[in-house]
Short mmCIF file of C-alpha atoms in Angstrom, two decimals:
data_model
loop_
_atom_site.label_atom_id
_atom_site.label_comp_id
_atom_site.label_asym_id
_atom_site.label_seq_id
_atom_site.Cartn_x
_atom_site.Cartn_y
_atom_site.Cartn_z
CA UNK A 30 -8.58 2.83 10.90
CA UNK A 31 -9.66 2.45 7.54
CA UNK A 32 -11.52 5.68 6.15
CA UNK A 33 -11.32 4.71 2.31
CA UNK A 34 -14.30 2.73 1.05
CA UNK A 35 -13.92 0.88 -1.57
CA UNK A 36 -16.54 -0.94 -4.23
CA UNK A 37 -17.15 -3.67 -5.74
CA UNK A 38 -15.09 -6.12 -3.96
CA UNK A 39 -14.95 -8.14 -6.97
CA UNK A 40 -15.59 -6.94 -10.80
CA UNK A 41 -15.87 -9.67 -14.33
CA UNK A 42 -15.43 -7.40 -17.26
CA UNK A 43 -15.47 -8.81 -20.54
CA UNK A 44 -11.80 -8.44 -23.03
CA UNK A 45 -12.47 -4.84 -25.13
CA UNK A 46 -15.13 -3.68 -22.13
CA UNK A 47 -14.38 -0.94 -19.62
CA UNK A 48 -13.39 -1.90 -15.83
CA UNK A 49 -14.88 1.02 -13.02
CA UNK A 50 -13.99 0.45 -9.47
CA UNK A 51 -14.99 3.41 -7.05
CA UNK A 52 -13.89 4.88 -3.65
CA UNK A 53 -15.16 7.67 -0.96
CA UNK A 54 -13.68 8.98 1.49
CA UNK A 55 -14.04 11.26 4.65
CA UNK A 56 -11.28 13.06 5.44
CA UNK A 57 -11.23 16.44 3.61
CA UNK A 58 -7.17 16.77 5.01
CA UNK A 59 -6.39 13.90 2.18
CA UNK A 60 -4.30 15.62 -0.51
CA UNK A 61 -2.84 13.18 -3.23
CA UNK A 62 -5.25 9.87 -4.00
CA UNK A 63 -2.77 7.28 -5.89
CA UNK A 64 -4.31 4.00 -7.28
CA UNK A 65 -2.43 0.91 -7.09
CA UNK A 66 -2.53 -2.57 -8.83
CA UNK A 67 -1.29 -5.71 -6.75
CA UNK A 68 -0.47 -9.25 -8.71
CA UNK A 69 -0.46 -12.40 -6.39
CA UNK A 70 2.71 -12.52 -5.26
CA UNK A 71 3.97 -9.13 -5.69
CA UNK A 72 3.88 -5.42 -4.16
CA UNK A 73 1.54 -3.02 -4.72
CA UNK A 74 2.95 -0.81 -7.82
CA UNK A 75 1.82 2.66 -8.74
CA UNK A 76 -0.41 2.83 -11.32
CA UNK A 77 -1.91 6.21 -11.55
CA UNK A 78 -2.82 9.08 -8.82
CA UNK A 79 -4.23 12.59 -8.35
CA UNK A 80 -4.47 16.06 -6.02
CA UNK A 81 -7.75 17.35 -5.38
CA UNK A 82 -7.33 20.27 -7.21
CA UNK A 83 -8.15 18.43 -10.43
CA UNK A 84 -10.91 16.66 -11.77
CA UNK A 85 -9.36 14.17 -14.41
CA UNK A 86 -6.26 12.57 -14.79
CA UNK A 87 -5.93 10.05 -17.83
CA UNK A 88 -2.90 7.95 -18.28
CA UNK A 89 -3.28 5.52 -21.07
CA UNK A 90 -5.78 3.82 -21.09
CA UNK A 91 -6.50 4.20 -17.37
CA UNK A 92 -8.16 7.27 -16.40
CA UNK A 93 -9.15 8.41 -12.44
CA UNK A 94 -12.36 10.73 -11.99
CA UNK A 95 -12.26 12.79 -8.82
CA UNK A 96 -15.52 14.39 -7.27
CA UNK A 97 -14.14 16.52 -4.66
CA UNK A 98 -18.00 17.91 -3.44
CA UNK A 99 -18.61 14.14 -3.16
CA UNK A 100 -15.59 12.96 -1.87
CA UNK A 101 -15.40 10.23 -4.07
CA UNK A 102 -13.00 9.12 -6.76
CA UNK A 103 -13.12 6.51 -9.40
CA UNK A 104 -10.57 4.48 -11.79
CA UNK A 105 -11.67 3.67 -15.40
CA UNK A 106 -10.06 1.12 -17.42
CA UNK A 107 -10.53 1.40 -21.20
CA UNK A 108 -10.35 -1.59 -23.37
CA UNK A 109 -9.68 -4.27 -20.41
CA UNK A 110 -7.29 -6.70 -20.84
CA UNK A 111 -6.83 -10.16 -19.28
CA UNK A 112 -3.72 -8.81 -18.28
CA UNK A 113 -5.24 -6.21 -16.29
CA UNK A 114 -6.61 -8.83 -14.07
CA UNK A 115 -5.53 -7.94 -10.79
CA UNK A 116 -6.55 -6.54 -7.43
CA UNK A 117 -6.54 -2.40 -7.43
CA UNK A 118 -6.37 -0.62 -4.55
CA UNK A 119 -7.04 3.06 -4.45
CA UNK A 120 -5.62 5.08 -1.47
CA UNK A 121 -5.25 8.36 -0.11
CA UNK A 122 -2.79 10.27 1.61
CA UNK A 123 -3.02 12.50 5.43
CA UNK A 124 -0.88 11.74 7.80
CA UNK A 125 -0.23 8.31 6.26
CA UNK A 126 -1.39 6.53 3.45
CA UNK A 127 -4.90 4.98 3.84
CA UNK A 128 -5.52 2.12 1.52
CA UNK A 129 -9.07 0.64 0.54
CA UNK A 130 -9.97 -2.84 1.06
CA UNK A 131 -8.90 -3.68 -2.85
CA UNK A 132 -11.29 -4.74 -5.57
CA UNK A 133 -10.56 -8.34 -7.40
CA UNK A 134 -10.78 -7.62 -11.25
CA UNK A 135 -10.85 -10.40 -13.66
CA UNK A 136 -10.75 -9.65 -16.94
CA UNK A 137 -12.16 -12.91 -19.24
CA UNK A 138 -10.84 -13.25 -22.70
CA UNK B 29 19.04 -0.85 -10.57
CA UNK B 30 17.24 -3.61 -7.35
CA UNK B 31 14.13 -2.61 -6.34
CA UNK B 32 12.52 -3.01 -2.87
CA UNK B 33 13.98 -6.43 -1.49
CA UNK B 34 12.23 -8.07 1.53
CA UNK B 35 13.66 -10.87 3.29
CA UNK B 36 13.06 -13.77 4.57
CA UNK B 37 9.64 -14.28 1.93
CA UNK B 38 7.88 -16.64 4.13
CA UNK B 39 8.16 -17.34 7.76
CA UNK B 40 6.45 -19.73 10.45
CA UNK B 41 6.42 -19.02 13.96
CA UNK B 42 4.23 -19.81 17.18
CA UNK B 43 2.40 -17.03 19.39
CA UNK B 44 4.38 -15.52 21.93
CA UNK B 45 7.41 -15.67 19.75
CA UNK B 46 9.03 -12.30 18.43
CA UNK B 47 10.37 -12.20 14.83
CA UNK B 48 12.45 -9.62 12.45
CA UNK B 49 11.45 -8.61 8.60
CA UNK B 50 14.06 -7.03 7.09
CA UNK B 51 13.82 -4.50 3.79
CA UNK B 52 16.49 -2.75 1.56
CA UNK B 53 14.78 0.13 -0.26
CA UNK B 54 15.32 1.06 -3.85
CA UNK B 55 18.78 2.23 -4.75
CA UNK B 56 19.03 6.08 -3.70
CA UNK B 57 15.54 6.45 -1.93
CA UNK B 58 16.21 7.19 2.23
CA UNK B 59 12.54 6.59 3.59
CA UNK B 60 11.30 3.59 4.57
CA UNK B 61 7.67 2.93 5.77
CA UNK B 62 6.22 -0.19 6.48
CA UNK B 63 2.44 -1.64 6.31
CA UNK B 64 0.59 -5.16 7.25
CA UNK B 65 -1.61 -6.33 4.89
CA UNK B 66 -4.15 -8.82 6.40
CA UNK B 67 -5.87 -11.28 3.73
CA UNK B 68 -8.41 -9.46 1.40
CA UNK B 69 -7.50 -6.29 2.87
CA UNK B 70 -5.51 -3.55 2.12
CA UNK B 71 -2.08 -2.42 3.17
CA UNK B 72 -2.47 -0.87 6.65
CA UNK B 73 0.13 1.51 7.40
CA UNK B 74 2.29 0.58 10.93
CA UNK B 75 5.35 3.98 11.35
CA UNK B 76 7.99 5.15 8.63
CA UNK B 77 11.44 5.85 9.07
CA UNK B 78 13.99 8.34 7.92
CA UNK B 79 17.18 9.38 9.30
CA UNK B 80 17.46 6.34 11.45
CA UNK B 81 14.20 7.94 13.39
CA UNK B 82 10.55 7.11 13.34
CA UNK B 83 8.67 9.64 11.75
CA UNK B 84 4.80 8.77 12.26
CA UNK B 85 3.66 6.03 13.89
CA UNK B 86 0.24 4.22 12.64
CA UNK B 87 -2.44 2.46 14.85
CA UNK B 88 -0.27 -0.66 16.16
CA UNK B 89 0.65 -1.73 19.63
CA UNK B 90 3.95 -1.25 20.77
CA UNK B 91 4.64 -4.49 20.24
CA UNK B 92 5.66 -3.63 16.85
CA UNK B 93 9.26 -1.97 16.45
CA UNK B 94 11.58 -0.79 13.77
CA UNK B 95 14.77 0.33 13.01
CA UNK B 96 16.45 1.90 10.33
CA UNK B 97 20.04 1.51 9.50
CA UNK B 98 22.63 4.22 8.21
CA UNK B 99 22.85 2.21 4.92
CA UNK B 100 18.90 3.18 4.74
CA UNK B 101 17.61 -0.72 5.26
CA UNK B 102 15.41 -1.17 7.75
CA UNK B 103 14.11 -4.09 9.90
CA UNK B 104 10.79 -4.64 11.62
CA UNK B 105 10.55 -6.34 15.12
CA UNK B 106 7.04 -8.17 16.27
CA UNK B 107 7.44 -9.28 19.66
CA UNK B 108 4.83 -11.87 21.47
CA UNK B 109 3.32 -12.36 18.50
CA UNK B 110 -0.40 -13.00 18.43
CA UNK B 111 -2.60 -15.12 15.66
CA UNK B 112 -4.02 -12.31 14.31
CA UNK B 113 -0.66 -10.87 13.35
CA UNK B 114 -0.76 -13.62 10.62
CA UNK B 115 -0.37 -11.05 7.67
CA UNK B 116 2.02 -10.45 4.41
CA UNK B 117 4.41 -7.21 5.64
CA UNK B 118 5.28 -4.69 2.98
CA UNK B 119 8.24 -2.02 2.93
CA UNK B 120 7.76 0.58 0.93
CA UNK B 121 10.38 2.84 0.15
CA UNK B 122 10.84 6.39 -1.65
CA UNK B 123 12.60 9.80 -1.05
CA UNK B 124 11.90 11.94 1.90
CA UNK B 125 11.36 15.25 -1.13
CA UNK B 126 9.18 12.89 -3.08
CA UNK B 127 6.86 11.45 -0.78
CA UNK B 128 4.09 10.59 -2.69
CA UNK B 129 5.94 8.34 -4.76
CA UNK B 130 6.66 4.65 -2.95
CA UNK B 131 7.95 1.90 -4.24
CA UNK B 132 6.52 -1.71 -2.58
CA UNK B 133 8.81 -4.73 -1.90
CA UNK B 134 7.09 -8.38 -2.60
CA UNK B 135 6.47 -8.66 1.43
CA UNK B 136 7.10 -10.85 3.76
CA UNK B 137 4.34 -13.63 4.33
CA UNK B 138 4.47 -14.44 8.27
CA UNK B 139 2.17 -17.16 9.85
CA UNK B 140 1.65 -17.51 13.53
CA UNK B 141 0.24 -20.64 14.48
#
């Protein structure tokens, strides 16, 4: 079912470095491609998301690139923090929301 | 203002049994969709409700059944439950206009031994 692939599975980024986790897809009917951060524990939150007809959307210091020729789409984190560490899932929307497998970020002081 | 609230957070049971998650969505959203989220994997979604009607239906078995309630809080039924159904189940809720825009509950951690 899933048809969001997601990389690295698991990512050690250094305090101050930038985190990049990346996802393609195959289904040109997606329209809206949210990313979401999960803590152990918790829900999946919203952290930042964008519609195909754009190529950049920077929140902060989060930022998602979106190669619609490619169909891929990235997430950028700028100055990682150890409170960053999480696991991010990116997703995108048809029908229904399909999720990627998640990537494990750990962010080491 | 509550968020999402799932209940119960953790729950045992044996295969063949059927069990009941229950969710409240945030105060003022009317959809409520729910997923399974398998270990190391993400959220999978299984049907969404509105209106007290299922609206779209993922790739699960029928043994997997929902309602939603006039008050908006919804409850998921597994019946005959099967080892593999050994998952955390999220709601998610958010407004029918606003779609893109859900709002997770802390899930509901069910083990089938």
């Amino acid at each position: 079912q899933q048809q969001v692939k997601q990389s690295p599975q698991s990512l050690i980024v250094q305090k101050g470095g930038i985190s990049i986790i990346n996802c393609a897809y195959e289904n040109t009917a997606f329209d809206y491609f949210p990313w979401y951060q999960q803590f152990p524990g918790k829900g999946p939150a919203l952290l930042i998301a964008i519609r195909p007809d754009v190529s950049e959307k920077k929140e902060g210091r989060f930022t998602i690139s979106f190669n619609k020729s490619a169909k891929q789409f990235s997430l950028h984190i700028m100055d990682s923090q150890p409170g960053d560490s999480a696991t991010y899932f990116c997703a995108a929307r048809g029908d229904d929301m399909r999720f990627g497998a998640g990537t494990r970020l750990t962010v080491k002081p | 203002d509550a968020g999402v609230t799932q209940s119960p957070t953790h729950l045992i049971k044996t295969r063949g049994q059927q069990v009941t998650l229950r969710c409240s969505p945030k105060s003022g959203h009317d959809t409520v969709s729910w997923y399974q989220q398998a270990l190391g994997q993400g959220p999978q979604f299984i049907f969404q409700y509105y209106e007290e009607e299922e609206r779209q239906r993922g790739n699960f078995p029928d043994r997997f059944s929902g309602h939603q309630f006039p008050n908006y809080s919804s409850e998921l039924n597994v019946n005959a439950l099967l080892l593999g159904d050994s998952a955390l189940y999220l709601c998610a809720s958010s407004l029918v206009r606003v779609p893109d825009t859900q709002y997770f509950g802390p899930g509901t951690r069910l083990t089938v031994l």
